[in-house]
Amino acid sequence: MKRWIDRMAPHMIFCFTTLLVLFGLIMVYSSSAFSDYRKESRPAWEKAVESAILQAETKSANAQELDPNQLLESLRQKDSLRRASMLNTFVKQICWVLIGFMAMGAAVLVDYPLWGKKIGWLLLVTFCLQAALFLIPANNNLPVQARIINGSRSWLQVFGFRLQPSELVKLTLVIFCAWYLSRKASRGTTNFFAMLPSLPIFCLSIGLILCESDKGVAVHLCLSLLLLWMIAVGRFSQVLILGAIASVALGVVISTSPEALGRIESFLGTDSFQLQQAKDAFSRGGWLGRGLGNSDAALSAYLYGAHTDFIMAVVGEELGFACTSILVTGYFLLCLVGLKVAAACTDPFGSLLALGITLLIGTQAFLNMAIVTGLAPTTGFTLPLLSYGGSSLTWTMIGIGILLNVSLSTHNHLLRGHNRVKPNPFGTGRAMA
């Protein structure tokens, strides 16, 4: 049975990922179509056509030659344009899905040990992108600019394409942590003091994320890295110390941020409009939901981020508790297979890399669910593979591609019958019989 699971792990990971992404496309369209239709800031080409139609109507009216049939035709053209705009977000997400699958395919073809060998270059690129957020002027008319959205300076816009460096930071730090821990384990030095030299890199990266006012990503990254460290090192006391230090640091940062304090106060109180809208959406959905496209939360535009951070609430309202439970089970099974890949891999770096990527996806998914259901304060936190967003989807797919490569490498060892494999010093792997 275990052998069968090891052989089927790559297929299961790919199937679960594909199903989640395709389901996400359906829900992105369902939750964004009407808001795109109502949106005033439509594309430039649409505004130009409407302007031309209005000018023609004005000239005809001034000349007292307004033909009712001409007016009816112009109104039909306007309506067709507005209906076409319903596909704006959906078409963009389709493009990102295609890019994501291509990126995942490229990552599968790269042998995972290469990521550890090139970790220095990855860190350099990551730091440069993070520094560019603060060095490049924001919201200007240049081809390359920083973008401030909802008070968070987290995006770089390059020739119209937006890139969120913090998504690259998460994957890079997981790779670095796996590489560093595996090197120390090979020397038998995984105690607290041996890990201290790596802390400045983590602190610098997470500190820059906090400077971007992206505290949700910082919390997610700290949680994932602490869990990875705890499982790898096996010393809960050390992780507890690091967790206490990280909690104090985050507490200081949050206490100096009025926006973060306001969100926590809303979470602890009863005046959180966003959370109340999400809870109402779940309650309206019932067991079987109201049907696709019938979400009041999305149609009324009262639920901000219905196609991004709060897409789970739209799933609950339109498809009900039954489908929501299936979705949660899908994430759970994907993480379970990822943990199985980490346990089956006997290479320390590969085992920790698979574990870190699985934790990164799993913690983000369940933190988002906690936020939507009111178990955690609201913050900018997408549901991986499901929510609208290019950077999050692309880097998540790259991470899954790396996970697939680890799984395929383990599967190849099974096929070749490698019985004598160096045991994993972390105890997360096993010798292959």
Coordinates of C-alpha atoms in Angstrom, one line a residue:
M1 CA 0.0 0.0 0.0
K2 CA 2.8 2.4 0.9
R3 CA 4.6 1.6 -2.3
W4 CA 1.4 2.3 -4.3
I5 CA 1.0 5.7 -2.6
D6 CA 4.6 6.5 -3.3
R7 CA 4.1 5.7 -7.0
M8 CA 0.8 7.5 -7.3
A9 CA 1.9 10.6 -5.4
P10 CA 3.0 12.7 -8.4
H11 CA -0.3 11.9 -10.2
M12 CA -2.3 12.7 -7.1
I13 CA -0.5 16.1 -6.6
F14 CA -1.1 17.0 -10.2
C15 CA -4.8 16.0 -10.2
F16 CA -5.6 17.8 -7.0
T17 CA -3.8 20.9 -8.2
T18 CA -5.5 20.9 -11.6
L19 CA -9.0 20.4 -10.0
L20 CA -8.4 23.2 -7.5
V21 CA -7.2 25.6 -10.3
L22 CA -10.1 24.8 -12.6
F23 CA -12.6 25.1 -9.8
G24 CA -11.0 28.5 -9.0
L25 CA -11.5 29.7 -12.5
I26 CA -15.2 28.9 -12.2
M27 CA -15.5 30.7 -8.9
V28 CA -13.4 33.7 -10.0
Y29 CA -15.8 34.3 -12.9
S30 CA -18.9 33.7 -10.7
S31 CA -17.7 36.2 -8.1
S32 CA -16.3 38.9 -10.4
A33 CA -18.5 39.0 -13.5
F34 CA -21.1 41.3 -12.1
S35 CA -18.7 43.6 -10.3
D36 CA -16.8 44.0 -13.6
Y37 CA -20.1 44.8 -15.3
R38 CA -20.8 47.6 -12.8
K39 CA -17.3 48.9 -12.7
E40 CA -16.9 52.5 -13.8
S41 CA -13.2 52.3 -14.5
R42 CA -13.5 50.2 -17.6
P43 CA -10.7 49.6 -20.2
A44 CA -9.5 52.5 -22.3
W45 CA -10.7 51.0 -25.5
E46 CA -14.2 50.6 -24.1
K47 CA -14.3 54.3 -22.9
A48 CA -13.1 55.5 -26.3
V49 CA -15.9 53.6 -28.1
E50 CA -18.6 54.9 -25.7
S51 CA -17.2 58.4 -26.1
A52 CA -17.5 58.2 -29.9
I53 CA -21.1 56.9 -29.5
L54 CA -22.0 59.8 -27.2
Q55 CA -20.5 62.3 -29.5
A56 CA -22.5 60.9 -32.5
E57 CA -25.7 61.1 -30.4
T58 CA -24.9 64.7 -29.4
K59 CA -24.3 65.8 -32.9
S60 CA -27.5 64.2 -34.1
A61 CA -29.5 65.8 -31.2
N62 CA -28.1 69.2 -32.0
A63 CA -29.0 68.8 -35.6
Q64 CA -32.5 67.6 -34.5
E65 CA -31.9 64.5 -36.6
L66 CA -31.9 61.9 -33.8
D67 CA -33.2 58.6 -35.2
P68 CA -34.9 56.3 -32.7
N69 CA -33.4 53.3 -34.4
Q70 CA -29.9 54.8 -34.3
L71 CA -30.4 55.5 -30.5
L72 CA -31.5 51.9 -30.0
E73 CA -28.5 50.6 -31.9
S74 CA -26.1 52.8 -29.8
L75 CA -27.6 51.5 -26.6
R76 CA -27.2 47.9 -27.8
Q77 CA -23.6 48.6 -28.5
K78 CA -23.1 50.1 -25.1
D79 CA -24.7 47.1 -23.4
S80 CA -22.7 44.6 -25.5
L81 CA -19.5 46.4 -24.4
R82 CA -20.5 46.3 -20.8
R83 CA -21.3 42.6 -21.1
A84 CA -17.9 42.0 -22.7
S85 CA -16.4 43.7 -19.7
M86 CA -17.8 40.9 -17.5
L87 CA -15.0 38.7 -18.7
N88 CA -12.2 41.1 -17.8
T89 CA -11.1 39.4 -14.6
F90 CA -11.9 35.9 -15.9
V91 CA -9.7 36.3 -19.0
K92 CA -6.9 37.7 -16.9
Q93 CA -7.1 34.7 -14.6
I94 CA -7.1 32.3 -17.5
C95 CA -3.8 33.9 -18.7
W96 CA -2.3 33.5 -15.3
V97 CA -3.4 29.9 -15.1
L98 CA -1.7 29.2 -18.4
I99 CA 1.5 30.9 -17.2
G100 CA 1.2 29.0 -13.9
F101 CA 1.0 25.6 -15.6
M102 CA 4.0 26.5 -17.8
A103 CA 6.0 27.6 -14.8
M104 CA 5.0 24.4 -13.0
G105 CA 6.1 22.4 -15.9
A106 CA 9.5 24.2 -16.1
A107 CA 10.0 23.6 -12.3
V108 CA 9.3 19.9 -12.7
L109 CA 12.1 19.7 -15.2
V110 CA 14.6 21.2 -12.9
D111 CA 16.3 18.7 -10.5
Y112 CA 15.5 19.9 -7.0
P113 CA 19.1 19.9 -5.7
L114 CA 19.9 22.7 -8.2
W115 CA 17.6 25.1 -6.1
G116 CA 19.9 24.5 -3.1
K117 CA 23.0 25.1 -5.2
K118 CA 21.7 28.4 -6.6
I119 CA 20.2 29.6 -3.3
G120 CA 22.6 32.5 -3.1
W121 CA 21.4 33.9 -6.4
L122 CA 17.8 33.4 -5.4
L123 CA 18.3 35.4 -2.2
L124 CA 20.1 38.2 -4.2
V125 CA 17.2 38.5 -6.7
T126 CA 14.7 38.5 -3.8
F127 CA 16.5 41.2 -1.9
C128 CA 16.8 43.3 -5.1
L129 CA 13.1 43.0 -5.8
Q130 CA 12.2 43.9 -2.3
A131 CA 14.6 46.9 -2.3
A132 CA 13.1 48.1 -5.6
L133 CA 9.7 48.5 -4.0
F134 CA 11.2 51.3 -1.9
L135 CA 13.6 52.8 -4.4
I136 CA 11.3 53.1 -7.3
P137 CA 8.7 55.9 -7.1
A138 CA 5.1 54.8 -6.5
N139 CA 2.1 55.3 -8.7
N140 CA 3.9 57.3 -11.4
N141 CA 3.6 57.2 -15.2
L142 CA 6.9 55.3 -15.7
P143 CA 7.0 51.8 -17.3
V144 CA 8.4 50.4 -14.0
Q145 CA 6.8 51.6 -10.8
A146 CA 5.9 50.6 -7.3
R147 CA 2.1 50.2 -6.6
I148 CA 0.4 51.1 -3.4
I149 CA -2.9 49.2 -3.1
N150 CA -5.1 49.3 0.0
G151 CA -2.2 51.0 1.9
S152 CA 0.3 48.2 1.2
R153 CA 3.3 48.9 -1.0
S154 CA 3.7 45.3 -2.1
W155 CA 3.5 45.4 -5.9
L156 CA 5.9 46.2 -8.7
Q157 CA 4.3 47.1 -12.0
V158 CA 6.6 46.4 -15.0
F159 CA 5.1 47.4 -18.4
G160 CA 1.6 46.8 -17.2
F161 CA 2.3 43.5 -15.4
R162 CA 2.1 43.4 -11.6
L163 CA 4.6 41.4 -9.6
Q164 CA 4.4 40.8 -5.8
P165 CA 7.9 40.2 -4.5
S166 CA 6.7 38.8 -1.2
E167 CA 5.4 35.7 -3.0
L168 CA 8.9 35.0 -4.2
V169 CA 10.3 35.7 -0.8
K170 CA 8.1 33.0 0.8
L171 CA 9.3 30.3 -1.6
T172 CA 12.9 31.5 -1.5
L173 CA 13.1 31.4 2.3
V174 CA 11.6 27.9 2.4
I175 CA 14.3 26.7 0.0
F176 CA 17.0 28.5 2.0
C177 CA 15.7 27.0 5.3
A178 CA 15.6 23.5 3.9
W179 CA 19.1 23.9 2.4
Y180 CA 20.6 25.4 5.6
L181 CA 19.0 22.8 7.9
S182 CA 20.1 19.9 5.7
R183 CA 23.7 21.2 5.6
K184 CA 23.8 21.5 9.4
A185 CA 22.2 18.1 9.8
S186 CA 24.9 16.4 7.7
R187 CA 27.4 17.8 10.2
G188 CA 25.3 16.8 13.2
T189 CA 24.9 20.5 14.3
T190 CA 21.2 21.3 14.4
N191 CA 21.2 23.0 17.8
F192 CA 19.9 26.6 18.4
F193 CA 23.3 28.2 18.3
A194 CA 24.3 26.6 15.0
M195 CA 21.2 28.1 13.4
L196 CA 21.9 31.7 14.6
P197 CA 23.9 32.6 11.5
S198 CA 20.9 32.2 9.3
L199 CA 18.6 34.4 11.4
P200 CA 19.8 37.8 9.8
I201 CA 18.6 36.6 6.4
F202 CA 15.2 35.7 7.8
C203 CA 14.9 38.9 9.8
L204 CA 15.9 41.1 6.8
S205 CA 13.4 39.5 4.4
I206 CA 10.5 39.5 6.9
G207 CA 11.4 43.0 8.1
L208 CA 11.2 44.3 4.5
I209 CA 7.8 42.6 4.2
L210 CA 6.6 44.4 7.3
C211 CA 7.9 47.7 5.9
E212 CA 5.6 47.0 2.9
S213 CA 2.7 47.0 5.4
D214 CA 2.0 43.4 4.4
K215 CA 1.6 41.9 7.9
G216 CA -0.5 38.9 6.8
V217 CA 2.3 37.6 4.6
A218 CA 4.8 38.1 7.4
V219 CA 2.7 36.1 9.9
H220 CA 2.1 33.3 7.3
L221 CA 5.9 33.1 6.6
C222 CA 6.9 33.1 10.3
L223 CA 4.4 30.3 11.0
S224 CA 5.5 28.2 8.1
L225 CA 9.2 28.5 8.9
L226 CA 8.7 27.8 12.6
L227 CA 6.7 24.7 11.8
L228 CA 9.4 23.6 9.4
W229 CA 12.1 24.2 12.0
M230 CA 10.2 22.4 14.7
I231 CA 9.7 19.3 12.6
A232 CA 13.2 19.2 11.2
V233 CA 15.1 19.9 14.5
G234 CA 12.7 18.2 16.8
R235 CA 13.4 20.5 19.7
F236 CA 10.2 22.2 20.7
S237 CA 12.0 24.5 23.3
Q238 CA 14.1 26.1 20.6
V239 CA 11.1 26.7 18.4
L240 CA 9.2 28.1 21.4
I241 CA 12.0 30.6 22.0
L242 CA 12.0 31.7 18.3
G243 CA 8.2 31.9 18.3
A244 CA 8.2 34.1 21.4
I245 CA 10.8 36.4 19.8
A246 CA 8.8 36.6 16.6
S247 CA 5.6 37.2 18.5
V248 CA 7.1 40.1 20.4
A249 CA 8.5 41.6 17.2
L250 CA 5.2 41.3 15.4
G251 CA 3.4 42.7 18.5
V252 CA 5.6 45.8 18.5
V253 CA 5.0 46.3 14.7
I254 CA 1.3 45.9 15.0
S255 CA 1.1 48.3 18.0
T256 CA 2.6 51.0 15.9
S257 CA 0.2 50.5 13.0
P258 CA -3.2 52.1 13.5
E259 CA -4.6 50.1 10.6
A260 CA -3.5 46.7 12.1
L261 CA -4.9 47.8 15.5
G262 CA -8.2 48.7 13.9
R263 CA -8.5 45.3 12.3
I264 CA -7.7 43.6 15.6
E265 CA -10.3 45.7 17.5
S266 CA -12.9 44.9 14.8
F267 CA -12.1 41.3 15.1
L268 CA -12.4 41.3 18.9
G269 CA -15.5 43.4 18.8
T270 CA -18.8 43.1 16.8
D271 CA -18.4 45.9 14.3
S272 CA -16.4 44.1 11.6
F273 CA -18.6 44.7 8.5
Q274 CA -16.4 42.5 6.3
L275 CA -16.6 39.5 8.6
Q276 CA -20.3 39.9 9.1
Q277 CA -20.9 39.9 5.3
A278 CA -18.8 36.7 5.0
K279 CA -20.8 35.0 7.8
D280 CA -24.1 36.1 6.2
A281 CA -22.9 34.6 2.9
F282 CA -22.2 31.3 4.5
S283 CA -25.6 31.3 6.3
R284 CA -27.5 32.1 3.1
G285 CA -25.8 29.2 1.3
G286 CA -27.1 26.5 3.7
W287 CA -26.3 22.9 2.8
L288 CA -26.5 23.0 -1.0
G289 CA -26.1 26.6 -1.8
R290 CA -28.0 29.0 -4.0
G291 CA -26.4 28.2 -7.3
L292 CA -23.5 29.6 -9.3
G293 CA -23.8 33.3 -10.0
N294 CA -26.5 33.8 -7.3
S295 CA -24.3 35.2 -4.5
D296 CA -25.7 38.3 -2.9
A297 CA -22.3 39.0 -1.5
A298 CA -20.8 39.2 -5.0
L299 CA -23.8 40.8 -6.7
S300 CA -24.2 43.6 -4.1
A301 CA -20.5 44.3 -4.0
Y302 CA -20.8 44.6 -0.2
L303 CA -18.2 41.9 0.3
Y304 CA -14.9 43.5 -0.7
G305 CA -12.5 41.0 -2.3
A306 CA -15.1 38.5 -3.2
H307 CA -12.9 37.1 -5.9
T308 CA -9.7 37.3 -3.9
D309 CA -9.4 37.1 -0.1
F310 CA -13.1 36.2 0.5
I311 CA -13.7 33.8 -2.4
M312 CA -14.4 31.0 0.2
A313 CA -17.5 32.9 1.4
V314 CA -18.8 33.1 -2.2
V315 CA -18.2 29.3 -2.5
G316 CA -20.2 28.8 0.7
E317 CA -23.1 30.9 -0.5
E318 CA -23.4 29.6 -4.0
L319 CA -22.5 25.9 -3.5
G320 CA -23.3 25.4 0.2
F321 CA -21.7 23.6 3.1
A322 CA -21.4 20.3 1.1
C323 CA -19.2 21.7 -1.6
T324 CA -17.2 23.8 0.9
S325 CA -16.5 20.7 2.8
I326 CA -15.3 18.9 -0.3
L327 CA -13.0 21.9 -1.1
V328 CA -11.5 21.8 2.4
T329 CA -11.0 18.1 2.0
G330 CA -9.2 18.7 -1.3
Y331 CA -6.7 21.0 0.4
F332 CA -6.3 18.5 3.2
L333 CA -5.6 15.6 0.8
L334 CA -3.1 17.8 -1.2
C335 CA -1.2 18.6 2.0
L336 CA -1.4 14.9 3.1
V337 CA 0.2 13.7 -0.2
G338 CA 2.8 16.5 0.1
L339 CA 3.7 15.3 3.6
K340 CA 3.9 11.7 2.3
V341 CA 6.4 12.8 -0.3
A342 CA 8.5 14.5 2.4
A343 CA 8.4 11.3 4.5
A344 CA 9.3 9.1 1.6
C345 CA 12.3 11.1 0.4
T346 CA 15.5 10.0 2.0
D347 CA 17.5 13.0 0.9
P348 CA 17.5 15.5 3.7
F349 CA 17.3 18.6 1.5
G350 CA 14.5 17.0 -0.7
S351 CA 12.6 15.9 2.3
L352 CA 12.7 19.3 4.0
L353 CA 12.0 21.1 0.7
A354 CA 8.8 19.0 0.1
L355 CA 7.8 19.6 3.8
G356 CA 8.4 23.3 3.6
I357 CA 6.4 23.8 0.3
T358 CA 3.5 21.7 1.7
L359 CA 3.5 23.8 4.9
L360 CA 3.5 27.0 2.9
I361 CA 0.5 26.0 0.9
G362 CA -1.4 24.3 3.8
T363 CA -0.9 27.1 6.3
Q364 CA -2.0 29.8 3.8
A365 CA -5.1 27.8 2.9
F366 CA -6.2 27.2 6.4
L367 CA -5.3 30.7 7.6
N368 CA -7.5 32.1 4.8
M369 CA -10.3 29.9 5.9
A370 CA -9.8 31.0 9.5
I371 CA -10.1 34.7 8.4
V372 CA -13.2 34.1 6.3
T373 CA -15.0 32.2 9.1
G374 CA -14.1 34.9 11.7
L375 CA -11.4 32.9 13.6
A376 CA -8.7 35.4 12.7
P377 CA -8.5 39.1 12.0
T378 CA -8.9 40.2 8.4
T379 CA -5.9 40.8 6.2
G380 CA -4.8 40.6 2.6
F381 CA -4.6 36.8 2.4
T382 CA -5.6 34.9 -0.8
L383 CA -6.7 31.3 -1.0
P384 CA -3.9 29.4 -2.9
L385 CA -4.8 28.1 -6.3
L386 CA -8.4 29.4 -6.0
S387 CA -8.3 33.2 -5.6
Y388 CA -7.7 35.7 -8.3
G389 CA -4.1 36.9 -8.5
G390 CA -1.2 36.3 -10.8
S391 CA 1.8 36.4 -8.5
S392 CA 0.3 34.1 -5.8
L393 CA -0.9 31.6 -8.4
T394 CA 2.4 31.5 -10.4
W395 CA 4.7 31.1 -7.4
T396 CA 2.4 28.5 -5.8
M397 CA 2.5 26.5 -9.0
I398 CA 6.3 26.8 -9.1
G399 CA 6.4 25.4 -5.6
I400 CA 4.1 22.5 -6.6
G401 CA 6.4 21.9 -9.6
I402 CA 9.3 21.5 -7.2
L403 CA 7.3 19.2 -5.0
L404 CA 6.5 17.1 -8.1
N405 CA 10.2 16.9 -8.9
V406 CA 11.0 15.6 -5.4
S407 CA 8.2 13.1 -5.7
L408 CA 9.3 11.9 -9.2
S409 CA 12.9 11.6 -7.9
T410 CA 11.7 9.4 -5.1
H411 CA 9.6 7.4 -7.5
N412 CA 12.6 6.8 -9.7
H413 CA 14.6 5.5 -6.8
L414 CA 11.8 3.0 -6.2
L415 CA 11.8 1.9 -9.8
R416 CA 15.6 1.5 -9.8
G417 CA 15.4 -0.6 -6.6
H418 CA 17.9 1.5 -4.6
N419 CA 17.8 -0.4 -1.4
R420 CA 20.8 1.2 0.3
V421 CA 20.1 4.8 0.8
K422 CA 21.7 7.1 3.4
P423 CA 19.1 7.5 6.2
N424 CA 17.5 10.8 6.7
P425 CA 19.1 12.5 9.8
F426 CA 15.8 14.3 10.5
G427 CA 13.7 11.1 10.8
T428 CA 11.2 12.4 8.2
G429 CA 12.3 10.0 5.5
R430 CA 12.7 6.2 5.4
A431 CA 15.0 3.8 3.7
M432 CA 13.4 2.4 0.6
A433 CA 13.0 -1.4 0.7

